[in-house]
PDB file of C-alpha atoms in Angstrom:
ATOM      1  CA  MET P   1      -6.412 -18.184-207.957  1.00  0.00           C
ATOM      2  CA  SER P   2      -9.999 -19.343-207.671  1.00  0.00           C
ATOM      3  CA  ALA P   3     -11.036 -16.994-204.867  1.00  0.00           C
ATOM      4  CA  ASP P   4     -14.721 -16.231-204.442  1.00  0.00           C
ATOM      5  CA  PRO P   5     -15.762 -12.786-205.812  1.00  0.00           C
ATOM      6  CA  LEU P   6     -16.081 -11.155-202.369  1.00  0.00           C
ATOM      7  CA  SER P   7     -12.589 -12.321-201.331  1.00  0.00           C
ATOM      8  CA  THR P   8     -11.171 -11.069-204.644  1.00  0.00           C
ATOM      9  CA  THR P   9     -12.768  -7.646-204.098  1.00  0.00           C
ATOM     10  CA  LEU P  10     -11.630  -7.354-200.464  1.00  0.00           C
ATOM     11  CA  SER P  11      -8.116  -8.455-201.365  1.00  0.00           C
ATOM     12  CA  ALA P  12      -7.934  -5.859-204.170  1.00  0.00           C
ATOM     13  CA  LEU P  13      -9.060  -3.160-201.716  1.00  0.00           C
ATOM     14  CA  ALA P  14      -6.512  -4.176-199.060  1.00  0.00           C
ATOM     15  CA  ASP P  15      -3.874  -1.803-200.425  1.00  0.00           C
ATOM     16  CA  PRO P  16      -3.660   1.967-199.886  1.00  0.00           C
ATOM     17  CA  THR P  17      -2.367   2.688-203.416  1.00  0.00           C
ATOM     18  CA  ARG P  18      -5.239   0.780-205.013  1.00  0.00           C
ATOM     19  CA  ARG P  19      -7.752   2.595-202.795  1.00  0.00           C
ATOM     20  CA  ALA P  20      -6.119   5.919-203.777  1.00  0.00           C
ATOM     21  CA  ILE P  21      -6.477   4.972-207.456  1.00  0.00           C
ATOM     22  CA  LEU P  22     -10.203   4.286-206.921  1.00  0.00           C
ATOM     23  CA  ALA P  23     -10.543   7.625-205.093  1.00  0.00           C
ATOM     24  CA  ARG P  24      -8.915   9.399-208.075  1.00  0.00           C
ATOM     25  CA  LEU P  25     -11.338   7.648-210.448  1.00  0.00           C
ATOM     26  CA  THR P  26     -14.337   9.050-208.554  1.00  0.00           C
ATOM     27  CA  LEU P  27     -13.334  12.359-210.249  1.00  0.00           C
ATOM     28  CA  GLY P  28     -13.615  10.811-213.713  1.00  0.00           C
ATOM     29  CA  GLU P  29     -11.745   8.414-215.979  1.00  0.00           C
ATOM     30  CA  ALA P  30      -7.951   8.627-216.220  1.00  0.00           C
ATOM     31  CA  THR P  31      -5.062   7.105-218.147  1.00  0.00           C
ATOM     32  CA  VAL P  32      -2.287   5.068-216.526  1.00  0.00           C
ATOM     33  CA  THR P  33       0.069   8.066-216.852  1.00  0.00           C
ATOM     34  CA  GLU P  34      -2.426  10.339-215.110  1.00  0.00           C
ATOM     35  CA  LEU P  35      -2.955   7.773-212.356  1.00  0.00           C
ATOM     36  CA  ALA P  36       0.806   7.328-211.849  1.00  0.00           C
ATOM     37  CA  GLU P  37       1.440  11.076-211.389  1.00  0.00           C
ATOM     38  CA  PRO P  38       0.540  11.507-207.685  1.00  0.00           C
ATOM     39  CA  PHE P  39       2.486   8.378-206.679  1.00  0.00           C
ATOM     40  CA  ALA P  40       6.243   7.938-206.596  1.00  0.00           C
ATOM     41  CA  MET P  41       5.747   4.847-208.740  1.00  0.00           C
ATOM     42  CA  SER P  42       6.816   3.503-212.111  1.00  0.00           C
ATOM     43  CA  LEU P  43       4.199   2.945-214.815  1.00  0.00           C
ATOM     44  CA  PRO P  44       4.677  -0.866-214.615  1.00  0.00           C
ATOM     45  CA  ALA P  45       4.031  -0.767-210.851  1.00  0.00           C
ATOM     46  CA  VAL P  46       0.829   1.226-211.397  1.00  0.00           C
ATOM     47  CA  SER P  47      -0.184  -1.115-214.242  1.00  0.00           C
ATOM     48  CA  LYS P  48       0.171  -4.050-211.860  1.00  0.00           C
ATOM     49  CA  HIS P  49      -2.217  -2.419-209.384  1.00  0.00           C
ATOM     50  CA  LEU P  50      -4.652  -1.671-212.233  1.00  0.00           C
ATOM     51  CA  LYS P  51      -4.614  -5.333-213.273  1.00  0.00           C
ATOM     52  CA  VAL P  52      -5.601  -6.356-209.727  1.00  0.00           C
ATOM     53  CA  LEU P  53      -8.424  -3.792-209.719  1.00  0.00           C
ATOM     54  CA  GLU P  54      -9.558  -4.884-213.198  1.00  0.00           C
ATOM     55  CA  ARG P  55      -9.608  -8.574-212.225  1.00  0.00           C
ATOM     56  CA  ALA P  56     -11.780  -7.651-209.240  1.00  0.00           C
ATOM     57  CA  GLY P  57     -14.148  -5.772-211.583  1.00  0.00           C
ATOM     58  CA  LEU P  58     -13.494  -2.501-209.724  1.00  0.00           C
ATOM     59  CA  ILE P  59     -12.298  -0.729-212.860  1.00  0.00           C
ATOM     60  CA  THR P  60     -12.964  -1.126-216.551  1.00  0.00           C
ATOM     61  CA  ARG P  61     -10.594   0.037-219.280  1.00  0.00           C
ATOM     62  CA  GLY P  62     -11.338   1.684-222.592  1.00  0.00           C
ATOM     63  CA  ARG P  63     -10.641  -0.103-225.872  1.00  0.00           C
ATOM     64  CA  GLU P  64      -8.378   2.557-227.455  1.00  0.00           C
ATOM     65  CA  ALA P  65      -5.053   0.705-227.633  1.00  0.00           C
ATOM     66  CA  GLN P  66      -2.833   3.625-226.683  1.00  0.00           C
ATOM     67  CA  TRP P  67      -4.838   5.397-223.979  1.00  0.00           C
ATOM     68  CA  ARG P  68      -7.069   2.757-222.462  1.00  0.00           C
ATOM     69  CA  PRO P  69      -8.560   5.134-219.887  1.00  0.00           C
ATOM     70  CA  CYS P  70      -9.595   3.550-216.578  1.00  0.00           C
ATOM     71  CA  ARG P  71     -13.067   4.000-215.167  1.00  0.00           C
ATOM     72  CA  LEU P  72     -14.431   3.138-211.737  1.00  0.00           C
ATOM     73  CA  ASP P  73     -16.980   0.308-211.527  1.00  0.00           C
ATOM     74  CA  ALA P  74     -18.504   0.406-208.040  1.00  0.00           C
ATOM     75  CA  ALA P  75     -20.710  -2.691-208.436  1.00  0.00           C
ATOM     76  CA  PRO P  76     -18.383  -4.993-206.405  1.00  0.00           C
ATOM     77  CA  LEU P  77     -18.380  -2.394-203.593  1.00  0.00           C
ATOM     78  CA  LYS P  78     -22.130  -2.780-203.354  1.00  0.00           C
ATOM     79  CA  ASP P  79     -21.595  -6.473-202.548  1.00  0.00           C
ATOM     80  CA  VAL P  80     -19.081  -5.585-199.821  1.00  0.00           C
ATOM     81  CA  SER P  81     -21.606  -3.140-198.394  1.00  0.00           C
ATOM     82  CA  GLY P  82     -24.319  -5.815-198.464  1.00  0.00           C
ATOM     83  CA  TRP P  83     -22.078  -8.240-196.591  1.00  0.00           C
ATOM     84  CA  LEU P  84     -21.158  -5.556-194.012  1.00  0.00           C
ATOM     85  CA  GLU P  85     -24.820  -4.859-193.250  1.00  0.00           C
ATOM     86  CA  ASN P  86     -24.969  -8.180-191.334  1.00  0.00           C
ATOM     87  CA  TYR P  87     -22.572  -6.653-188.809  1.00  0.00           C
ATOM     88  CA  ARG P  88     -23.955  -3.122-188.510  1.00  0.00           C
ATOM     89  CA  ARG P  89     -25.992  -3.915-185.375  1.00  0.00           C
ATOM     90  CA  PHE P  90     -22.781  -5.139-183.693  1.00  0.00           C
ATOM     91  CA  TRP P  91     -20.761  -1.991-184.212  1.00  0.00           C
ATOM     92  CA  GLU P  92     -23.755   0.174-183.385  1.00  0.00           C
ATOM     93  CA  ALA P  93     -24.332  -1.871-180.202  1.00  0.00           C
ATOM     94  CA  SER P  94     -20.717  -1.478-179.090  1.00  0.00           C
ATOM     95  CA  PHE P  95     -20.929   2.268-179.752  1.00  0.00           C
ATOM     96  CA  ASP P  96     -24.083   2.406-177.595  1.00  0.00           C
ATOM     97  CA  ARG P  97     -22.245   0.591-174.801  1.00  0.00           C
ATOM     98  CA  LEU P  98     -19.329   3.024-175.000  1.00  0.00           C
ATOM     99  CA  ASP P  99     -21.733   5.951-174.931  1.00  0.00           C
ATOM    100  CA  LEU P 100     -23.464   4.510-171.860  1.00  0.00           C
ATOM    101  CA  TYR P 101     -20.111   3.937-170.194  1.00  0.00           C
ATOM    102  CA  LEU P 102     -19.021   7.546-170.815  1.00  0.00           C
ATOM    103  CA  GLN P 103     -22.335   8.790-169.416  1.00  0.00           C
ATOM    104  CA  GLU P 104     -21.814   6.644-166.297  1.00  0.00           C
ATOM    105  CA  ILE P 105     -18.306   8.059-165.815  1.00  0.00           C
ATOM    106  CA  GLN P 106     -19.567  11.619-166.181  1.00  0.00           C
ATOM    107  CA  LYS P 107     -22.348  11.001-163.678  1.00  0.00           C
ATOM    108  CA  GLY P 108     -19.892   9.498-161.204  1.00  0.00           C
ATOM    109  CA  ASN P 109     -17.246  12.193-161.547  1.00  0.00           C
ATOM    110  CA  PRO P 110     -18.839  15.521-162.441  1.00  0.00           C
ATOM    111  CA  ASP P 111     -15.468  17.295-162.045  1.00  0.00           C
ATOM    112  CA  GLU P 112     -14.053  15.319-164.928  1.00  0.00           C
ATOM    113  CA  ARG P 113     -16.412  16.860-167.462  1.00  0.00           C
ATOM    114  CA  HIS P 114     -14.590  18.999-170.022  1.00  0.00           C
TER     115      HIS P 114
ATOM    116  CA  MET T   1       3.968  -5.918-191.686  1.00  0.00           C
ATOM    117  CA  SER T   2       3.273  -2.218-191.245  1.00  0.00           C
ATOM    118  CA  ALA T   3       0.002  -2.075-193.175  1.00  0.00           C
ATOM    119  CA  ASP T   4      -2.449   0.702-192.398  1.00  0.00           C
ATOM    120  CA  PRO T   5      -5.415  -0.401-190.234  1.00  0.00           C
ATOM    121  CA  LEU T   6      -7.938  -0.374-193.096  1.00  0.00           C
ATOM    122  CA  SER T   7      -5.687  -2.540-195.286  1.00  0.00           C
ATOM    123  CA  THR T   8      -5.138  -4.945-192.368  1.00  0.00           C
ATOM    124  CA  THR T   9      -8.909  -5.245-191.844  1.00  0.00           C
ATOM    125  CA  LEU T  10      -9.694  -5.736-195.546  1.00  0.00           C
ATOM    126  CA  SER T  11      -6.923  -8.288-195.910  1.00  0.00           C
ATOM    127  CA  ALA T  12      -8.221 -10.243-192.878  1.00  0.00           C
ATOM    128  CA  LEU T  13     -11.717 -10.246-194.411  1.00  0.00           C
ATOM    129  CA  ALA T  14     -10.500 -11.438-197.828  1.00  0.00           C
ATOM    130  CA  ASP T  15     -10.911 -15.090-196.900  1.00  0.00           C
ATOM    131  CA  PRO T  16     -14.170 -17.105-196.839  1.00  0.00           C
ATOM    132  CA  THR T  17     -13.156 -19.169-193.767  1.00  0.00           C
ATOM    133  CA  ARG T  18     -12.364 -16.041-191.753  1.00  0.00           C
ATOM    134  CA  ARG T  19     -15.675 -14.458-192.796  1.00  0.00           C
ATOM    135  CA  ALA T  20     -17.472 -17.704-191.785  1.00  0.00           C
ATOM    136  CA  ILE T  21     -15.759 -17.538-188.380  1.00  0.00           C
ATOM    137  CA  LEU T  22     -17.004 -13.949-187.924  1.00  0.00           C
ATOM    138  CA  ALA T  23     -20.518 -15.043-188.960  1.00  0.00           C
ATOM    139  CA  ARG T  24     -20.412 -17.831-186.346  1.00  0.00           C
ATOM    140  CA  LEU T  25     -19.327 -15.297-183.698  1.00  0.00           C
ATOM    141  CA  THR T  26     -22.416 -13.144-184.367  1.00  0.00           C
ATOM    142  CA  LEU T  27     -24.266 -15.962-182.496  1.00  0.00           C
ATOM    143  CA  GLY T  28     -22.071 -15.556-179.408  1.00  0.00           C
ATOM    144  CA  GLU T  29     -18.543 -16.295-178.249  1.00  0.00           C
ATOM    145  CA  ALA T  30     -16.939 -19.638-179.084  1.00  0.00           C
ATOM    146  CA  THR T  31     -13.794 -21.641-178.367  1.00  0.00           C
ATOM    147  CA  VAL T  32     -11.305 -22.667-181.055  1.00  0.00           C
ATOM    148  CA  THR T  33     -12.686 -26.240-180.923  1.00  0.00           C
ATOM    149  CA  GLU T  34     -16.237 -24.994-181.454  1.00  0.00           C
ATOM    150  CA  LEU T  35     -15.099 -22.772-184.319  1.00  0.00           C
ATOM    151  CA  ALA T  36     -13.183 -25.631-185.971  1.00  0.00           C
ATOM    152  CA  GLU T  37     -16.213 -27.996-185.981  1.00  0.00           C
ATOM    153  CA  PRO T  38     -18.047 -26.840-189.120  1.00  0.00           C
ATOM    154  CA  PHE T  39     -14.814 -26.702-191.134  1.00  0.00           C
ATOM    155  CA  ALA T  40     -12.768 -29.645-192.384  1.00  0.00           C
ATOM    156  CA  MET T  41      -9.773 -28.000-190.752  1.00  0.00           C
ATOM    157  CA  SER T  42      -7.172 -28.802-188.127  1.00  0.00           C
ATOM    158  CA  LEU T  43      -7.075 -26.766-184.906  1.00  0.00           C
ATOM    159  CA  PRO T  44      -3.711 -25.215-185.881  1.00  0.00           C
ATOM    160  CA  ALA T  45      -5.182 -24.078-189.217  1.00  0.00           C
ATOM    161  CA  VAL T  46      -8.140 -22.475-187.437  1.00  0.00           C
ATOM    162  CA  SER T  47      -5.798 -20.914-184.870  1.00  0.00           C
ATOM    163  CA  LYS T  48      -3.849 -19.323-187.704  1.00  0.00           C
ATOM    164  CA  HIS T  49      -7.029 -17.711-189.060  1.00  0.00           C
ATOM    165  CA  LEU T  50      -7.918 -16.527-185.541  1.00  0.00           C
ATOM    166  CA  LYS T  51      -4.503 -14.871-185.203  1.00  0.00           C
ATOM    167  CA  VAL T  52      -5.118 -12.924-188.420  1.00  0.00           C
ATOM    168  CA  LEU T  53      -8.560 -11.832-187.164  1.00  0.00           C
ATOM    169  CA  GLU T  54      -7.134 -10.916-183.761  1.00  0.00           C
ATOM    170  CA  ARG T  55      -4.317  -8.836-185.283  1.00  0.00           C
ATOM    171  CA  ALA T  56      -6.953  -6.951-187.294  1.00  0.00           C
ATOM    172  CA  GLY T  57      -8.923  -6.309-184.088  1.00  0.00           C
ATOM    173  CA  LEU T  58     -11.933  -8.207-185.471  1.00  0.00           C
ATOM    174  CA  ILE T  59     -11.982 -10.650-182.561  1.00  0.00           C
ATOM    175  CA  THR T  60     -10.860 -10.512-178.959  1.00  0.00           C
ATOM    176  CA  ARG T  61      -9.990 -13.581-176.897  1.00  0.00           C
ATOM    177  CA  GLY T  62     -10.749 -14.362-173.265  1.00  0.00           C
ATOM    178  CA  ARG T  63      -7.960 -14.599-170.717  1.00  0.00           C
ATOM    179  CA  GLU T  64      -8.731 -18.130-169.426  1.00  0.00           C
ATOM    180  CA  ALA T  65      -5.634 -20.052-170.552  1.00  0.00           C
ATOM    181  CA  GLN T  66      -7.376 -23.233-171.583  1.00  0.00           C
ATOM    182  CA  TRP T  67     -10.550 -21.973-173.247  1.00  0.00           C
ATOM    183  CA  ARG T  68      -9.771 -18.502-174.474  1.00  0.00           C
ATOM    184  CA  PRO T  69     -13.198 -17.985-176.054  1.00  0.00           C
ATOM    185  CA  CYS T  70     -13.287 -15.745-179.124  1.00  0.00           C
ATOM    186  CA  ARG T  71     -15.638 -12.813-179.362  1.00  0.00           C
ATOM    187  CA  LEU T  72     -16.527 -10.619-182.345  1.00  0.00           C
ATOM    188  CA  ASP T  73     -15.354  -6.995-182.283  1.00  0.00           C
ATOM    189  CA  ALA T  74     -17.150  -5.177-185.091  1.00  0.00           C
ATOM    190  CA  ALA T  75     -15.394  -1.813-184.613  1.00  0.00           C
ATOM    191  CA  PRO T  76     -13.001  -2.253-187.587  1.00  0.00           C
ATOM    192  CA  LEU T  77     -16.010  -3.105-189.801  1.00  0.00           C
ATOM    193  CA  LYS T  78     -17.442   0.297-189.006  1.00  0.00           C
ATOM    194  CA  ASP T  79     -14.316   1.860-190.538  1.00  0.00           C
ATOM    195  CA  VAL T  80     -14.728  -0.242-193.686  1.00  0.00           C
ATOM    196  CA  SER T  81     -18.346   0.887-193.881  1.00  0.00           C
ATOM    197  CA  GLY T  82     -17.286   4.532-193.476  1.00  0.00           C
ATOM    198  CA  TRP T  83     -14.768   4.190-196.294  1.00  0.00           C
ATOM    199  CA  LEU T  84     -17.370   2.493-198.538  1.00  0.00           C
ATOM    200  CA  GLU T  85     -19.829   5.355-198.081  1.00  0.00           C
ATOM    201  CA  ASN T  86     -17.640   7.493-200.391  1.00  0.00           C
ATOM    202  CA  TYR T  87     -18.600   5.139-203.204  1.00  0.00           C
ATOM    203  CA  ARG T  88     -22.300   4.565-202.494  1.00  0.00           C
ATOM    204  CA  ARG T  89     -23.451   7.227-204.973  1.00  0.00           C
ATOM    205  CA  PHE T  90     -21.474   5.415-207.701  1.00  0.00           C
ATOM    206  CA  TRP T  91     -23.086   2.008-207.273  1.00  0.00           C
ATOM    207  CA  GLU T  92     -26.496   3.626-206.800  1.00  0.00           C
ATOM    208  CA  ALA T  93     -25.947   5.703-209.954  1.00  0.00           C
ATOM    209  CA  SER T  94     -25.023   2.646-212.015  1.00  0.00           C
ATOM    210  CA  PHE T  95     -28.109   0.844-210.711  1.00  0.00           C
ATOM    211  CA  ASP T  96     -30.239   3.841-211.740  1.00  0.00           C
ATOM    212  CA  ARG T  97     -28.713   3.727-215.221  1.00  0.00           C
ATOM    213  CA  LEU T  98     -29.470   0.006-215.523  1.00  0.00           C
ATOM    214  CA  ASP T  99     -33.019   0.624-214.360  1.00  0.00           C
ATOM    215  CA  LEU T 100     -33.444   3.393-216.947  1.00  0.00           C
ATOM    216  CA  TYR T 101     -32.013   1.151-219.644  1.00  0.00           C
ATOM    217  CA  LEU T 102     -34.441  -1.665-218.791  1.00  0.00           C
ATOM    218  CA  GLN T 103     -37.340   0.800-218.863  1.00  0.00           C
ATOM    219  CA  GLU T 104     -36.209   2.020-222.302  1.00  0.00           C
ATOM    220  CA  ILE T 105     -36.052  -1.559-223.604  1.00  0.00           C
ATOM    221  CA  GLN T 106     -39.534  -2.296-222.294  1.00  0.00           C
ATOM    222  CA  LYS T 107     -40.943   0.885-223.881  1.00  0.00           C
ATOM    223  CA  GLY T 108     -39.334   0.015-227.222  1.00  0.00           C
ATOM    224  CA  ASN T 109     -40.496  -3.604-227.261  1.00  0.00           C
ATOM    225  CA  PRO T 110     -43.788  -3.948-225.399  1.00  0.00           C
ATOM    226  CA  ASP T 111     -44.049  -7.603-226.470  1.00  0.00           C
ATOM    227  CA  GLU T 112     -40.936  -8.423-224.487  1.00  0.00           C
ATOM    228  CA  ARG T 113     -42.581  -7.502-221.186  1.00  0.00           C
ATOM    229  CA  HIS T 114     -42.992 -10.484-218.906  1.00  0.00           C
TER     230      HIS T 114
END
Protein backbone atom coordinates (compact mmCIF):
# COMPACT_ATOMS: atom_id res chain seq x y z
CA MET A 1 0.00 0.00 0.00
CA SER A 2 1.48 3.32 -1.04
CA ALA A 3 -1.61 5.44 -0.40
CA ASP A 4 -1.15 9.16 0.15
CA PRO A 5 -1.38 10.22 3.84
CA LEU A 6 -4.87 11.75 3.52
CA SER A 7 -6.26 8.58 1.89
CA THR A 8 -4.63 6.45 4.60
CA THR A 9 -6.23 8.60 7.32
CA LEU A 10 -9.69 8.61 5.71
CA SER A 11 -9.55 4.87 5.11
CA ALA A 12 -8.59 4.24 8.76
CA LEU A 13 -11.54 6.40 9.88
CA ALA A 14 -14.02 4.61 7.59
CA ASP A 15 -14.91 2.05 10.25
CA PRO A 16 -17.25 2.52 13.22
CA THR A 17 -15.15 0.37 15.59
CA ARG A 18 -12.00 2.37 14.84
CA ARG A 19 -13.88 5.64 15.35
CA ALA A 20 -15.22 4.27 18.67
CA ILE A 21 -11.66 3.41 19.72
CA LEU A 22 -10.57 7.00 18.97
CA ALA A 23 -13.57 8.31 20.93
CA ARG A 24 -12.53 6.15 23.92
CA LEU A 25 -8.97 7.51 23.68
CA THR A 26 -10.23 11.10 24.02
CA LEU A 27 -10.79 10.11 27.70
CA GLY A 28 -7.13 9.16 28.13
CA GLU A 29 -4.72 6.40 27.15
CA ALA A 30 -5.84 2.76 27.34
CA THR A 31 -4.46 -0.74 26.92
CA VAL A 32 -5.68 -3.18 24.26
CA THR A 33 -7.62 -5.09 26.95
CA GLU A 34 -9.35 -1.91 28.10
CA LEU A 35 -10.17 -0.96 24.51
CA ALA A 36 -11.57 -4.44 23.76
CA GLU A 37 -13.97 -4.39 26.74
CA PRO A 38 -16.90 -2.40 25.27
CA PHE A 39 -16.82 -4.38 22.01
CA ALA A 40 -17.87 -7.98 21.48
CA MET A 41 -14.47 -8.56 19.91
CA SER A 42 -11.42 -10.73 20.42
CA LEU A 43 -8.11 -9.12 21.38
CA PRO A 44 -6.57 -10.04 17.98
CA ALA A 45 -9.47 -8.32 16.18
CA VAL A 46 -8.97 -5.17 18.27
CA SER A 47 -5.20 -5.36 17.72
CA LYS A 48 -5.82 -5.41 13.97
CA HIS A 49 -7.86 -2.21 14.20
CA LEU A 50 -5.13 -0.63 16.35
CA LYS A 51 -2.51 -1.47 13.72
CA VAL A 52 -4.58 0.35 11.07
CA LEU A 53 -4.93 3.38 13.36
CA GLU A 54 -1.21 3.30 14.21
CA ARG A 55 -0.19 3.12 10.54
CA ALA A 56 -2.37 6.17 9.89
CA GLY A 57 -0.62 7.99 12.76
CA LEU A 58 -3.93 8.36 14.62
CA ILE A 59 -2.63 6.56 17.70
CA THR A 60 0.78 6.07 19.24
CA ARG A 61 1.67 3.19 21.56
CA GLY A 62 3.80 3.16 24.67
CA ARG A 63 7.11 1.30 24.77
CA GLU A 64 6.38 -0.93 27.80
CA ALA A 65 6.36 -4.39 26.19
CA GLN A 66 3.46 -5.81 28.17
CA TRP A 67 1.04 -2.88 28.39
CA ARG A 68 1.80 -0.69 25.41
CA PRO A 69 -0.97 1.79 26.20
CA CYS A 70 -2.55 3.52 23.19
CA ARG A 71 -2.81 7.28 22.97
CA LEU A 72 -4.74 9.44 20.53
CA ASP A 73 -2.72 11.53 18.06
CA ALA A 74 -5.11 14.00 16.43
CA ALA A 75 -2.57 15.54 14.02
CA PRO A 76 -3.85 13.61 10.94
CA LEU A 77 -7.40 14.78 11.76
CA LYS A 78 -6.21 18.35 11.42
CA ASP A 79 -5.23 17.57 7.81
CA VAL A 80 -8.69 16.10 7.12
CA SER A 81 -10.23 19.24 8.58
CA GLY A 82 -8.00 21.42 6.39
CA TRP A 83 -9.06 19.51 3.29
CA LEU A 84 -12.76 19.76 4.27
CA GLU A 85 -12.54 23.54 4.60
CA ASN A 86 -12.44 23.78 0.77
CA TYR A 87 -16.00 22.45 0.74
CA ARG A 88 -17.52 24.34 3.67
CA ARG A 89 -19.03 27.07 1.47
CA PHE A 90 -20.83 24.35 -0.53
CA TRP A 91 -22.59 22.72 2.38
CA GLU A 92 -23.35 26.09 3.92
CA ALA A 93 -24.76 27.28 0.57
CA SER A 94 -27.01 24.24 0.24
CA PHE A 95 -28.23 24.76 3.81
CA ASP A 96 -29.04 28.39 2.93
CA ARG A 97 -31.01 27.21 -0.10
CA LEU A 98 -32.97 24.73 2.02
CA ASP A 99 -33.68 27.43 4.57
CA LEU A 100 -34.92 29.76 1.83
CA TYR A 101 -37.07 26.99 0.40
CA LEU A 102 -38.67 26.28 3.79
CA GLN A 103 -39.35 29.99 4.25
CA GLU A 104 -41.01 30.11 0.81
CA ILE A 105 -43.22 27.12 1.69
CA GLN A 106 -44.25 28.70 4.98
CA LYS A 107 -45.09 31.98 3.26
CA GLY A 108 -47.15 30.16 0.65
CA ASN A 109 -49.04 27.93 3.07
CA PRO A 110 -49.42 29.64 6.43
CA ASP A 111 -51.68 26.81 7.67
CA GLU A 112 -48.83 24.36 7.38
CA ARG A 113 -46.77 26.07 10.06
CA HIS A 114 -46.31 23.90 13.14
CA MET B 1 -22.52 -3.41 2.06
CA SER B 2 -24.46 -2.11 5.05
CA ALA B 3 -21.91 0.44 6.24
CA ASP B 4 -23.11 3.37 8.31
CA PRO B 5 -23.38 6.66 6.36
CA LEU B 6 -20.26 8.22 7.90
CA SER B 7 -18.15 5.15 7.07
CA THR B 8 -19.52 5.15 3.51
CA THR B 9 -18.59 8.83 3.09
CA LEU B 10 -15.09 8.43 4.56
CA SER B 11 -14.44 5.35 2.46
CA ALA B 12 -15.54 7.19 -0.72
CA LEU B 13 -13.17 10.05 0.16
CA ALA B 14 -10.21 7.74 0.82
CA ASP B 15 -9.05 7.90 -2.79
CA PRO B 16 -7.08 10.72 -4.46
CA THR B 17 -8.89 10.37 -7.82
CA ARG B 18 -12.31 10.64 -6.17
CA ARG B 19 -11.17 13.69 -4.18
CA ALA B 20 -9.83 15.23 -7.44
CA ILE B 21 -13.23 14.62 -9.06
CA LEU B 22 -14.95 16.43 -6.16
CA ALA B 23 -12.45 19.31 -6.48
CA ARG B 24 -13.25 19.58 -10.21
CA LEU B 25 -16.98 19.67 -9.39
CA THR B 26 -16.50 22.70 -7.11
CA LEU B 27 -16.06 24.60 -10.43
CA GLY B 28 -19.47 23.48 -11.70
CA GLU B 29 -21.18 20.37 -13.03
CA ALA B 30 -19.39 18.15 -15.54
CA THR B 31 -20.00 15.10 -17.72
CA VAL B 32 -18.11 11.82 -17.32
CA THR B 33 -16.04 12.68 -20.42
CA GLU B 34 -15.08 16.06 -18.98
CA LEU B 35 -14.20 14.45 -15.65
CA ALA B 36 -12.07 11.76 -17.34
CA GLU B 37 -9.94 14.30 -19.28
CA PRO B 38 -7.37 15.29 -16.65
CA PHE B 39 -6.83 11.66 -15.60
CA ALA B 40 -5.04 8.96 -17.57
CA MET B 41 -8.13 6.82 -17.06
CA SER B 42 -10.70 5.01 -19.15
CA LEU B 43 -14.34 6.13 -19.03
CA PRO B 44 -15.38 2.88 -17.30
CA ALA B 45 -12.75 3.46 -14.59
CA VAL B 46 -14.03 7.00 -14.02
CA SER B 47 -17.63 5.74 -14.04
CA LYS B 48 -16.73 3.29 -11.29
CA HIS B 49 -15.39 6.14 -9.12
CA LEU B 50 -18.54 8.16 -9.85
CA LYS B 51 -20.72 5.26 -8.69
CA VAL B 52 -18.85 5.17 -5.37
CA LEU B 53 -19.30 8.95 -4.96
CA GLU B 54 -22.97 8.71 -5.93
CA ARG B 55 -23.65 5.89 -3.45
CA ALA B 56 -22.09 8.06 -0.74
CA GLY B 57 -24.37 10.95 -1.74
CA LEU B 58 -21.36 13.13 -2.60
CA ILE B 59 -22.52 13.69 -6.17
CA THR B 60 -25.88 13.69 -7.90
CA ARG B 61 -26.34 13.04 -11.62
CA GLY B 62 -28.66 14.71 -14.11
CA ARG B 63 -31.51 12.77 -15.68
CA GLU B 64 -30.60 13.39 -19.35
CA ALA B 65 -29.74 9.86 -20.53
CA GLN B 66 -26.79 10.77 -22.70
CA TRP B 67 -25.04 13.47 -20.68
CA ARG B 68 -25.98 12.86 -17.09
CA PRO B 69 -23.85 15.71 -15.75
CA CYS B 70 -22.42 15.22 -12.26
CA ARG B 71 -22.90 17.78 -9.55
CA LEU B 72 -21.26 18.06 -6.12
CA ASP B 73 -23.45 17.47 -3.06
CA ALA B 74 -21.48 18.60 -0.02
CA ALA B 75 -24.07 17.55 2.59
CA PRO B 76 -22.20 14.35 3.64
CA LEU B 77 -19.02 16.44 4.11
CA LYS B 78 -20.87 18.50 6.69
CA ASP B 79 -21.38 15.31 8.72
CA VAL B 80 -17.67 14.50 8.51
CA SER B 81 -16.90 18.02 9.68
CA GLY B 82 -19.34 17.64 12.59
CA TRP B 83 -17.69 14.39 13.65
CA LEU B 84 -14.21 15.97 13.39
CA GLU B 85 -15.19 18.83 15.70
CA ASN B 86 -15.05 16.38 18.65
CA TYR B 87 -11.31 16.14 18.07
CA ARG B 88 -10.43 19.77 17.32
CA ARG B 89 -9.34 20.51 20.90
CA PHE B 90 -6.87 17.60 20.66
CA TRP B 91 -5.05 18.78 17.55
CA GLU B 92 -5.13 22.37 18.81
CA ALA B 93 -3.75 21.22 22.18
CA SER B 94 -0.88 19.32 20.56
CA PHE B 95 -0.08 22.38 18.43
CA ASP B 96 -0.02 24.51 21.60
CA ARG B 97 2.38 22.04 23.21
CA LEU B 98 4.68 22.15 20.18
CA ASP B 99 4.57 25.94 20.23
CA LEU B 100 5.46 25.97 23.94
CA TYR B 101 8.28 23.52 23.32
CA LEU B 102 9.74 25.68 20.53
CA GLN B 103 9.53 28.74 22.78
CA GLU B 104 11.36 26.84 25.54
CA ILE B 105 14.11 25.82 23.10
CA GLN B 106 14.52 29.40 21.91
CA LYS B 107 14.72 30.71 25.49
CA GLY B 108 17.34 28.10 26.38
CA ASN B 109 19.51 28.69 23.32
CA PRO B 110 19.21 32.30 22.17
CA ASP B 111 21.95 31.73 19.57
CA GLU B 112 19.74 29.24 17.77
CA ARG B 113 17.13 31.89 16.95
CA HIS B 114 16.86 32.52 13.23
